[in-house]
């Protein structure tokens, strides 16, 4: 028998269907509520609102579980490559050897930027934030592929997706090269996805670039750990913007801006800046934790807390361990990692964080690794975006496969009631 929830409004009862997910999540379907009762639901910030059904990613925030298409994130991070995970998110299954070779060849084919796209970078100031640059360049890419912009045409949608995955590392590398005044490097398609990015970002035309396998593997794993996270702010942006039937480039450009904020992906930059401040000002971890708890102080423990996780973010666990391993392998010592570990230790024993169930999230340790790997601090968030790109694309494709209507929330109006416009000299 179909399960229903009963709602009583002013003495009348309404039965609302309960929708169950494959992992036991349940939601009340209120699609017909307004038609039947004249009422809307009110949930600012969507703290308790499911905006769609999805078969891409499952999170159990209470238990700290994250699975993509059923596969635990820990296994994917250990046993797959970033491109395999991207394939999984986009196509629903892990690729076999033949499938991933075919797709990697396709991606390699698209790594170059149109020479006119490269001229765009010169229009930005040297200190332009890479998130602003990549969002602008990706929006501009739509003007170069006018024949492939129809989101409802499967071939065109896939062509845009492949182009974006292929070109994103080139765009990030060009943004960095522009900021340091070095020439852009063409992709070298003999290299893997991450190796190619590292060479384009940190190589020069004058010398052979040796990719450090420790660095390449660590970045590949970080990209996997960021690849999707169901209906987070930037992915919800992709779905909302995409529901208007804008092309993929427009939707991804919007998502990059959503990710940029310090409450979302921008937190990885904010964490390292917080650790550097603690270090520079000679604060103890306890002193900073006390500031983060103080309502009269604007400091927050960046990289802590999460809308969905009321437990340790499983990605943070993997990244924390990887941070230690990578630093050991590179022979780097980091007092910032030591400060982060101490902040975590103190916060996880503090009643403020314990009672609110605030734990480290994906951004808490990622900056420490990025820094050790030589990624500039203002590029941390764009590294997050590079990882998140396949997730955004998978949700955009799913949105259109589901044939979802345009996203259009309701509101409860609380402004002035109807009044007449007085002539200007009577106001
Ligand atoms: C990401 O959604 C996703 O899936 C995102 C993400 C992904 O992969 O896409 O996981 C990536 O965005 C990770 C989050 C990165 N942001 C930060 O690390 C910034 C610091 N954290 C917060 O600002 C905050 O925890 C959020 C934005 C992450 C979550 O915000 P919520 O769910 O709206 O929670 P809240 O702000 O209402 O906090 C509840 C309470 C409040 O205290 P009270 O008013 O109840 O007294 O906890 C406090 C908050 O003040 N609190 C913090 C805190 N985070 C929450 N207090 C101090 N330091 C913090 N970091």
Short mmCIF file of C-alpha atoms and ligand atoms in Angstrom, two decimals:
data_model
loop_
_atom_site.label_atom_id
_atom_site.label_comp_id
_atom_site.label_asym_id
_atom_site.label_seq_id
_atom_site.Cartn_x
_atom_site.Cartn_y
_atom_site.Cartn_z
CA UNK A 1 0.00 0.00 0.00
CA UNK A 2 1.29 3.47 -0.91
CA UNK A 3 2.33 5.41 2.19
CA UNK A 4 0.77 8.82 2.76
CA UNK A 5 1.23 11.69 5.20
CA UNK A 6 -1.89 13.39 6.50
CA UNK A 7 -1.97 17.18 6.79
CA UNK A 8 -4.72 18.94 8.65
CA UNK A 9 -5.48 22.57 7.73
CA UNK A 10 -8.31 24.45 9.38
CA UNK A 11 -10.22 21.27 10.14
CA UNK A 12 -9.79 19.66 6.68
CA UNK A 13 -7.48 16.68 6.05
CA UNK A 14 -5.31 16.16 3.01
CA UNK A 15 -3.36 13.03 2.10
CA UNK A 16 0.09 13.66 0.67
CA UNK A 17 2.09 10.90 -1.03
CA UNK A 18 5.37 9.78 0.58
CA UNK A 19 8.17 9.18 -1.91
CA UNK A 20 10.88 6.70 -0.84
CA UNK A 21 14.44 6.56 -2.19
CA UNK A 22 16.49 3.40 -2.75
CA UNK A 23 18.56 4.01 0.41
CA UNK A 24 15.51 4.55 2.60
CA UNK A 25 15.26 8.34 2.47
CA UNK A 26 11.65 9.53 2.49
CA UNK A 27 10.02 12.79 1.48
CA UNK A 28 6.50 14.16 1.40
CA UNK A 29 5.43 15.10 -2.14
CA UNK A 30 3.75 18.50 -1.85
CA UNK A 31 3.44 19.09 -5.61
CA UNK A 32 -0.38 19.30 -5.45
CA UNK A 33 -0.58 21.08 -2.10
CA UNK A 34 -1.18 24.58 -3.43
CA UNK A 35 -3.77 23.38 -5.91
CA UNK A 36 -5.70 21.55 -3.17
CA UNK A 37 -5.26 23.94 -0.22
CA UNK A 38 -4.05 27.30 -1.58
CA UNK A 39 -1.00 26.97 0.69
CA UNK A 40 2.67 26.92 -0.20
CA UNK A 41 5.44 25.50 1.97
CA UNK A 42 8.04 27.92 3.34
CA UNK A 43 11.64 26.79 3.76
CA UNK A 44 14.21 29.58 3.25
CA UNK A 45 17.66 28.19 2.40
CA UNK A 46 16.01 24.85 1.56
CA UNK A 47 17.03 23.37 4.90
CA UNK A 48 14.42 20.64 4.56
CA UNK A 49 13.36 20.67 0.94
CA UNK A 50 14.15 18.04 -1.66
CA UNK A 51 14.31 19.79 -5.03
CA UNK A 52 14.43 16.65 -7.18
CA UNK A 53 14.94 12.91 -7.25
CA UNK A 54 18.39 11.87 -8.40
CA UNK A 55 20.27 8.63 -8.99
CA UNK A 56 23.77 10.12 -8.95
CA UNK A 57 24.93 10.57 -5.35
CA UNK A 58 23.74 9.42 -1.94
CA UNK A 59 24.75 11.05 1.35
CA UNK A 60 23.84 9.85 4.83
CA UNK A 61 24.79 12.91 6.86
CA UNK A 62 24.13 11.23 10.20
CA UNK A 63 26.51 8.32 9.49
CA UNK A 64 29.02 10.26 7.35
CA UNK A 65 28.40 8.16 4.22
CA UNK A 66 28.97 9.35 0.64
CA UNK A 67 28.37 7.14 -2.40
CA UNK A 68 28.40 7.90 -6.12
CA UNK A 69 26.09 5.63 -8.13
CA UNK A 70 26.31 3.26 -5.14
CA UNK A 71 30.11 3.20 -4.83
CA UNK A 72 31.60 4.44 -1.51
CA UNK A 73 33.81 7.50 -1.93
CA UNK A 74 36.66 5.83 -0.02
CA UNK A 75 36.81 2.99 -2.60
CA UNK A 76 36.60 5.36 -5.54
CA UNK A 77 39.40 7.51 -4.08
CA UNK A 78 41.60 4.44 -3.65
CA UNK A 79 40.82 2.40 -6.76
CA UNK A 80 39.70 4.71 -9.57
CA UNK A 81 41.09 7.65 -11.49
CA UNK A 82 39.38 11.02 -11.73
CA UNK A 83 38.34 10.44 -15.34
CA UNK A 84 36.85 7.05 -14.39
CA UNK A 85 34.82 8.74 -11.64
CA UNK A 86 33.76 11.47 -14.06
CA UNK A 87 32.62 8.74 -16.49
CA UNK A 88 30.73 7.03 -13.66
CA UNK A 89 28.91 10.20 -12.64
CA UNK A 90 27.99 11.13 -16.19
CA UNK A 91 27.14 7.66 -17.55
CA UNK A 92 25.97 5.77 -14.47
CA UNK A 93 28.53 2.93 -14.56
CA UNK A 94 32.27 2.64 -14.08
CA UNK A 95 34.01 2.28 -17.44
CA UNK A 96 35.91 -0.81 -18.54
CA UNK A 97 39.36 -0.39 -20.07
CA UNK A 98 38.08 0.05 -23.63
CA UNK A 99 35.45 2.60 -22.60
CA UNK A 100 37.83 4.78 -20.61
CA UNK A 101 40.46 4.68 -23.36
CA UNK A 102 37.90 5.75 -25.92
CA UNK A 103 36.59 8.57 -23.72
CA UNK A 104 40.08 9.77 -22.72
CA UNK A 105 40.96 10.00 -26.42
CA UNK A 106 37.84 12.06 -27.00
CA UNK A 107 38.72 14.36 -24.08
CA UNK A 108 42.30 14.74 -25.32
CA UNK A 109 41.00 15.76 -28.72
CA UNK A 110 39.36 18.86 -27.16
CA UNK A 111 42.05 20.12 -24.75
CA UNK A 112 43.15 23.10 -26.85
CA UNK A 113 41.47 26.49 -26.63
CA UNK A 114 40.49 28.45 -29.72
CA UNK A 115 43.24 31.05 -30.19
CA UNK A 116 40.65 33.83 -29.87
CA UNK A 117 39.54 32.46 -26.47
CA UNK A 118 43.12 32.85 -25.27
CA UNK A 119 43.00 36.57 -26.09
CA UNK A 120 40.30 36.96 -23.42
CA UNK A 121 42.78 36.29 -20.63
CA UNK A 122 44.76 39.39 -21.54
CA UNK A 123 41.73 41.54 -20.75
CA UNK A 124 41.87 40.66 -17.03
CA UNK A 125 44.07 42.33 -14.41
CA UNK A 126 47.04 40.21 -13.32
CA UNK A 127 45.54 39.70 -9.87
CA UNK A 128 42.11 38.65 -11.20
CA UNK A 129 40.67 35.81 -9.16
CA UNK A 130 40.79 32.54 -11.16
CA UNK A 131 37.13 31.85 -10.30
CA UNK A 132 36.08 35.11 -11.98
CA UNK A 133 38.30 34.41 -14.98
CA UNK A 134 37.18 30.81 -15.47
CA UNK A 135 33.50 31.70 -15.06
CA UNK A 136 33.83 34.46 -17.67
CA UNK A 137 35.84 32.33 -20.11
CA UNK A 138 33.42 29.42 -19.80
CA UNK A 139 30.42 31.68 -20.44
CA UNK A 140 32.32 32.99 -23.48
CA UNK A 141 32.94 29.45 -24.80
CA UNK A 142 29.26 29.29 -25.73
CA UNK A 143 29.95 31.91 -28.40
CA UNK A 144 32.50 29.61 -30.06
CA UNK A 145 30.23 26.56 -30.38
CA UNK A 146 26.86 27.96 -31.48
CA UNK A 147 26.05 24.72 -33.29
CA UNK A 148 26.20 22.65 -30.08
CA UNK A 149 24.16 24.65 -27.57
CA UNK A 150 20.79 22.88 -27.51
CA UNK A 151 20.51 21.24 -24.08
CA UNK A 152 17.78 18.90 -25.29
CA UNK A 153 19.86 17.42 -28.09
CA UNK A 154 21.81 14.48 -26.63
CA UNK A 155 24.68 14.72 -29.14
CA UNK A 156 25.11 18.46 -28.62
CA UNK A 157 24.87 18.13 -24.84
CA UNK A 158 27.55 15.43 -24.81
CA UNK A 159 29.80 17.46 -27.13
CA UNK A 160 29.58 20.45 -24.76
CA UNK A 161 30.27 18.20 -21.77
CA UNK A 162 33.38 16.69 -23.37
CA UNK A 163 34.65 20.11 -24.42
CA UNK A 164 34.23 21.50 -20.91
CA UNK A 165 35.96 18.60 -19.17
CA UNK A 166 38.79 18.77 -21.72
CA UNK A 167 39.27 22.53 -21.67
CA UNK A 168 38.79 23.34 -17.98
CA UNK A 169 42.39 22.47 -16.95
CA UNK A 170 43.68 24.50 -19.91
CA UNK A 171 41.57 27.48 -18.81
CA UNK A 172 42.78 27.25 -15.21
CA UNK A 173 46.39 26.95 -16.36
CA UNK A 174 46.03 29.96 -18.70
CA UNK A 175 44.49 32.03 -15.89
CA UNK A 176 47.51 31.21 -13.72
CA UNK A 177 50.03 31.85 -16.50
CA UNK A 178 48.46 35.25 -17.16
CA UNK A 179 48.70 36.12 -13.45
CA UNK A 180 52.45 35.41 -13.37
CA UNK A 181 53.17 36.88 -16.81
CA UNK A 182 54.38 33.63 -18.39
CA UNK A 183 53.50 32.31 -21.87
CA UNK A 184 50.61 29.88 -22.24
CA UNK A 185 51.60 26.30 -23.00
CA UNK A 186 49.69 24.14 -25.45
CA UNK A 187 48.38 20.87 -24.01
CA UNK A 188 50.57 17.81 -24.50
CA UNK A 189 48.11 15.05 -25.22
CA UNK A 190 50.58 12.26 -24.45
CA UNK A 191 50.09 13.16 -20.79
CA UNK A 192 47.26 12.15 -18.46
CA UNK A 193 44.53 14.63 -17.52
CA UNK A 194 46.28 15.80 -14.34
CA UNK A 195 49.82 15.63 -15.73
CA UNK A 196 48.74 17.79 -18.64
CA UNK A 197 47.26 20.36 -16.25
CA UNK A 198 50.42 20.46 -14.11
CA UNK A 199 52.63 20.94 -17.14
CA UNK A 200 50.44 23.69 -18.59
CA UNK A 201 50.32 25.47 -15.21
CA UNK A 202 53.87 25.05 -13.96
CA UNK A 203 55.98 24.23 -17.03
CA UNK A 204 57.61 26.76 -19.34
CA UNK A 205 58.44 26.55 -23.05
CA UNK A 206 62.16 26.73 -22.21
CA UNK A 207 62.53 23.51 -20.28
CA UNK A 208 61.34 19.94 -20.21
CA UNK A 209 58.74 19.59 -17.44
CA UNK A 210 59.03 16.57 -15.18
CA UNK A 211 55.73 15.67 -13.54
CA UNK A 212 56.19 14.49 -9.97
CA UNK A 213 54.03 11.33 -9.73
CA UNK A 214 53.33 11.99 -6.02
CA UNK A 215 51.86 15.38 -6.89
CA UNK A 216 49.90 14.08 -9.90
CA UNK A 217 48.40 11.22 -7.90
CA UNK A 218 47.48 13.47 -4.98
CA UNK A 219 45.73 15.94 -7.28
CA UNK A 220 43.89 13.16 -9.11
CA UNK A 221 42.61 11.91 -5.73
CA UNK A 222 41.59 15.41 -4.64
CA UNK A 223 39.62 15.84 -7.86
CA UNK A 224 37.81 12.55 -7.15
CA UNK A 225 36.97 13.67 -3.61
CA UNK A 226 35.37 16.85 -4.95
CA UNK A 227 33.60 15.27 -7.94
CA UNK A 228 30.00 15.46 -6.71
CA UNK A 229 27.99 16.13 -3.57
CA UNK A 230 24.33 15.96 -4.62
CA UNK A 231 22.26 19.16 -4.21
CA UNK A 232 24.89 21.52 -2.76
CA UNK A 233 24.65 25.24 -3.53
CA UNK A 234 26.56 25.18 -6.85
CA UNK A 235 24.91 22.00 -8.14
CA UNK A 236 21.49 23.35 -7.21
CA UNK A 237 22.52 26.43 -9.18
CA UNK A 238 23.27 24.25 -12.22
CA UNK A 239 19.85 22.62 -11.91
CA UNK A 240 17.98 25.88 -11.42
CA UNK A 241 19.81 27.80 -14.13
CA UNK A 242 19.76 24.76 -16.42
CA UNK A 243 16.01 24.38 -15.99
CA UNK A 244 15.58 27.55 -18.04
CA UNK A 245 17.15 25.58 -20.93
CA UNK A 246 20.28 27.70 -21.06
CA UNK A 247 23.24 25.89 -22.67
CA UNK A 248 25.74 23.94 -20.54
CA UNK A 249 28.42 26.67 -20.68
CA UNK A 250 25.98 29.21 -19.18
CA UNK A 251 24.92 26.81 -16.42
CA UNK A 252 28.50 25.91 -15.47
CA UNK A 253 29.58 29.54 -15.50
CA UNK A 254 26.82 30.25 -12.95
CA UNK A 255 27.88 27.26 -10.84
CA UNK A 256 31.47 28.50 -10.65
CA UNK A 257 30.22 31.75 -9.15
CA UNK A 258 28.04 29.89 -6.65
CA UNK A 259 31.03 27.78 -5.61
CA UNK A 260 33.27 30.80 -5.15
CA UNK A 261 31.65 32.04 -1.92
CA UNK A 262 33.42 31.40 1.38
CA UNK A 263 30.50 29.42 2.80
CA UNK A 264 30.89 26.94 -0.07
CA UNK A 265 34.01 26.06 -2.12
CA UNK A 266 35.70 29.36 -1.29
CA UNK A 267 36.15 27.95 2.21
CA UNK A 268 39.30 26.09 1.13
CA UNK A 269 41.04 29.41 0.47
CA UNK A 270 39.52 30.87 3.64
CA UNK A 271 40.87 27.94 5.71
CA UNK A 272 44.46 28.46 4.62
CA UNK A 273 44.13 32.21 5.21
CA UNK A 274 42.77 31.44 8.69
CA UNK A 275 45.69 29.09 9.42
CA UNK A 276 48.17 31.66 8.14
CA UNK A 277 46.60 34.35 10.36
CA UNK A 278 46.81 32.10 13.41
CA UNK A 279 50.45 31.37 12.56
CA UNK A 280 51.37 35.00 11.80
CA UNK A 281 49.65 36.44 14.88
CA UNK A 282 51.07 33.71 17.12
CA UNK A 283 47.59 32.72 18.34
CA UNK A 284 47.04 29.41 20.05
CA UNK A 285 44.48 27.06 18.55
CA UNK A 286 42.42 27.52 21.72
CA UNK A 287 42.40 31.30 21.30
CA UNK A 288 41.11 30.99 17.73
CA UNK A 289 38.46 28.42 18.67
CA UNK A 290 37.27 30.84 21.38
CA UNK A 291 36.97 33.59 18.75
CA UNK A 292 35.03 31.30 16.40
CA UNK A 293 32.49 30.65 19.17
CA UNK A 294 32.07 34.28 20.10
CA UNK A 295 28.88 35.75 18.60
CA UNK A 296 30.41 39.25 18.80
CA UNK A 297 33.41 38.17 16.72
CA UNK A 298 32.99 37.55 12.99
CA UNK A 299 35.62 34.75 12.96
CA UNK A 300 34.32 31.29 12.17
CA UNK A 301 36.21 28.03 12.14
CA UNK A 302 36.42 27.81 8.36
CA UNK A 303 36.28 24.26 7.02
CA UNK A 304 34.03 23.22 9.91
CA UNK A 305 30.30 22.53 9.84
CA UNK A 306 28.06 21.27 7.09
CA UNK A 307 24.40 21.51 6.17
CA UNK A 308 24.10 17.74 5.66
CA UNK A 309 26.85 16.07 7.68
CA UNK A 310 26.23 15.80 11.40
CA UNK A 311 29.28 13.57 11.51
CA UNK A 312 32.82 13.64 10.13
CA UNK A 313 32.76 14.40 6.39
CA UNK A 314 34.15 11.16 4.88
CA UNK A 315 36.09 13.19 2.32
CA UNK A 316 37.85 15.16 5.08
CA UNK A 317 38.96 11.88 6.64
CA UNK A 318 40.60 10.75 3.38
CA UNK A 319 42.13 14.19 2.75
CA UNK A 320 43.54 14.46 6.28
CA UNK A 321 45.35 11.15 5.85
CA UNK A 322 46.48 12.05 2.32
CA UNK A 323 47.82 15.39 3.60
CA UNK A 324 50.10 13.59 6.07
CA UNK A 325 51.24 11.06 3.42
CA UNK A 326 51.88 13.66 0.71
CA UNK A 327 53.86 15.91 3.03
CA UNK A 328 55.96 12.91 4.15
CA UNK A 329 56.61 11.82 0.56
CA UNK A 330 57.56 15.32 -0.52
CA UNK A 331 59.69 15.75 2.60
CA UNK A 332 57.78 18.93 3.48
CA UNK A 333 56.97 19.98 7.04
CA UNK A 334 53.93 22.18 7.51
CA UNK A 335 53.18 24.10 10.66
CA UNK A 336 49.82 24.90 9.06
CA UNK A 337 48.93 21.18 9.10
CA UNK A 338 49.96 21.07 12.75
CA UNK A 339 47.75 24.06 13.54
CA UNK A 340 44.83 22.46 11.65
CA UNK A 341 45.20 19.19 13.55
CA UNK A 342 45.29 21.09 16.85
CA UNK A 343 42.23 23.20 15.92
CA UNK A 344 40.34 20.02 15.07
CA UNK A 345 41.39 18.33 18.32
CA UNK A 346 40.22 21.25 20.44
CA UNK A 347 36.99 21.88 18.52
CA UNK A 348 35.92 18.22 18.64
CA UNK A 349 36.15 18.35 22.46
CA UNK A 350 34.42 21.70 22.82
CA UNK A 351 30.78 21.72 23.82
CA UNK A 352 29.95 24.49 21.30
CA UNK A 353 31.04 22.32 18.34
CA UNK A 354 29.92 19.02 19.91
CA UNK A 355 26.40 20.25 20.71
CA UNK A 356 25.97 21.71 17.19
CA UNK A 357 27.55 18.60 15.67
CA UNK A 358 30.12 20.61 13.73
CA UNK A 359 32.91 18.50 12.21
CA UNK A 360 35.68 19.16 9.65
CA UNK A 361 34.33 19.28 6.10
CA UNK A 362 36.01 18.65 2.75
CA UNK A 363 37.64 22.08 2.77
CA UNK A 364 39.38 21.82 6.15
CA UNK A 365 42.50 19.90 5.08
CA UNK A 366 42.43 20.29 1.28
CA UNK A 367 44.19 23.67 1.32
CA UNK A 368 47.08 22.23 3.33
CA UNK A 369 47.72 19.68 0.56
CA UNK A 370 47.20 22.15 -2.27
CA UNK A 371 49.72 24.46 -0.67
CA UNK A 372 52.27 21.66 -0.23
CA UNK A 373 51.74 20.69 -3.88
CA UNK A 374 52.57 24.24 -4.98
CA UNK A 375 49.06 25.35 -6.00
CA UNK A 376 48.70 29.12 -5.40
CA UNK A 377 46.24 29.98 -2.62
CA UNK A 378 43.84 31.92 -4.88
CA UNK A 379 43.62 28.86 -7.16
CA UNK A 380 42.40 26.47 -4.44
CA UNK A 381 38.73 27.07 -5.21
CA UNK A 382 39.21 26.66 -8.93
CA UNK A 383 40.80 23.26 -8.19
CA UNK A 384 37.58 22.41 -6.36
CA UNK A 385 35.67 23.52 -9.47
CA UNK A 386 37.82 21.33 -11.71
CA UNK A 387 36.90 18.36 -9.55
CA UNK A 388 33.22 19.30 -9.30
CA UNK A 389 32.76 19.79 -13.05
CA UNK A 390 31.67 16.19 -13.85
CA UNK A 391 29.16 16.32 -10.99
CA UNK A 392 27.65 19.53 -12.31
CA UNK A 393 27.48 18.04 -15.80
CA UNK A 394 25.90 14.81 -14.56
CA UNK A 395 23.17 16.78 -12.76
CA UNK A 396 22.57 18.98 -15.81
CA UNK A 397 22.17 15.89 -18.01
CA UNK A 398 19.89 14.21 -15.45
CA UNK A 399 17.75 17.34 -15.17
CA UNK A 400 17.06 17.21 -18.90
CA UNK A 401 16.57 13.43 -18.95
CA UNK A 402 13.94 13.95 -16.25
CA UNK A 403 12.28 16.66 -18.35
CA UNK A 404 11.99 18.87 -15.29
CA UNK A 405 9.92 22.06 -15.53
CA UNK A 406 11.57 25.43 -15.00
CA UNK A 407 12.64 25.95 -11.37
CA UNK A 408 10.54 28.67 -9.86
CA UNK A 409 10.12 28.85 -6.06
CA UNK A 410 7.13 30.60 -4.50
CA UNK A 411 7.34 33.13 -1.67
CA UNK A 412 5.27 34.63 1.10
CA UNK A 413 4.99 38.34 0.36
CA UNK A 414 5.54 40.53 3.45
CA UNK A 415 5.76 44.02 1.88
CA UNK A 416 3.24 46.90 1.84
CA UNK A 417 -0.30 46.09 0.74
CA UNK A 418 -1.86 47.76 -2.29
CA UNK A 419 -1.60 51.58 -2.32
CA UNK A 420 -1.93 54.33 -4.90
CA UNK A 421 0.94 56.21 -6.54
CA UNK A 422 0.85 59.89 -5.48
CA UNK A 423 2.04 62.57 -7.93
CA UNK A 424 5.73 63.36 -7.34
CA UNK A 425 5.18 66.72 -5.52
CA UNK A 426 2.81 65.04 -3.05
CA UNK A 427 5.25 62.27 -1.93
C1 LIG B 1 31.16 22.97 1.09
O1 LIG B 1 26.49 21.50 0.77
C2 LIG B 1 27.52 20.85 0.36
O2 LIG B 1 27.44 19.69 0.09
C3 LIG B 1 28.79 21.68 0.24
C4 LIG B 1 30.11 20.93 0.01
C5 LIG B 1 30.18 20.30 -1.36
O3 LIG B 1 30.94 19.35 -1.54
O4 LIG B 1 29.53 20.81 -2.28
O5 LIG B 1 30.32 19.94 0.99
C6 LIG B 1 31.31 21.92 0.04
O6 LIG B 1 30.62 24.01 0.81
C7 LIG B 1 31.67 22.70 2.49
C8 LIG B 1 31.34 23.84 3.50
C9 LIG B 1 32.43 24.91 3.42
N1 LIG B 1 32.15 26.05 4.29
C10 LIG B 1 32.80 26.31 5.42
O7 LIG B 1 33.64 25.53 5.87
C11 LIG B 1 32.46 27.63 6.08
C12 LIG B 1 32.27 27.44 7.58
N2 LIG B 1 31.04 26.71 7.82
C13 LIG B 1 29.82 27.36 7.87
O8 LIG B 1 29.65 28.66 7.53
C14 LIG B 1 28.57 26.51 7.93
O9 LIG B 1 28.80 25.44 8.78
C15 LIG B 1 27.98 26.01 6.61
C16 LIG B 1 27.75 27.15 5.61
C17 LIG B 1 28.91 24.99 5.96
C18 LIG B 1 26.62 25.31 6.88
O10 LIG B 1 25.69 26.26 7.26
P1 LIG B 1 24.23 25.93 7.87
O11 LIG B 1 23.84 24.55 7.57
O12 LIG B 1 23.33 27.03 7.47
O13 LIG B 1 24.51 25.97 9.43
P2 LIG B 1 24.43 27.25 10.34
O14 LIG B 1 25.26 28.32 9.73
O15 LIG B 1 22.98 27.57 10.58
O16 LIG B 1 25.11 26.75 11.67
C19 LIG B 1 24.41 26.17 12.74
C20 LIG B 1 25.06 26.64 14.01
C21 LIG B 1 25.05 28.17 14.13
O17 LIG B 1 25.10 28.46 15.54
P3 LIG B 1 23.72 28.86 16.29
O18 LIG B 1 23.14 30.02 15.56
O19 LIG B 1 22.84 27.65 16.23
O20 LIG B 1 24.18 29.23 17.68
O21 LIG B 1 26.48 26.28 14.05
C22 LIG B 1 27.27 27.46 14.05
C23 LIG B 1 26.35 28.59 13.55
O22 LIG B 1 26.81 29.85 13.99
N3 LIG B 1 28.37 27.23 13.10
C24 LIG B 1 29.64 27.58 13.29
C25 LIG B 1 30.34 27.12 12.17
N4 LIG B 1 29.47 26.52 11.31
C26 LIG B 1 28.26 26.60 11.89
N5 LIG B 1 30.25 28.21 14.30
C27 LIG B 1 31.59 28.42 14.18
N6 LIG B 1 32.33 27.99 13.10
C28 LIG B 1 31.72 27.36 12.09
N7 LIG B 1 32.42 26.96 11.03
#
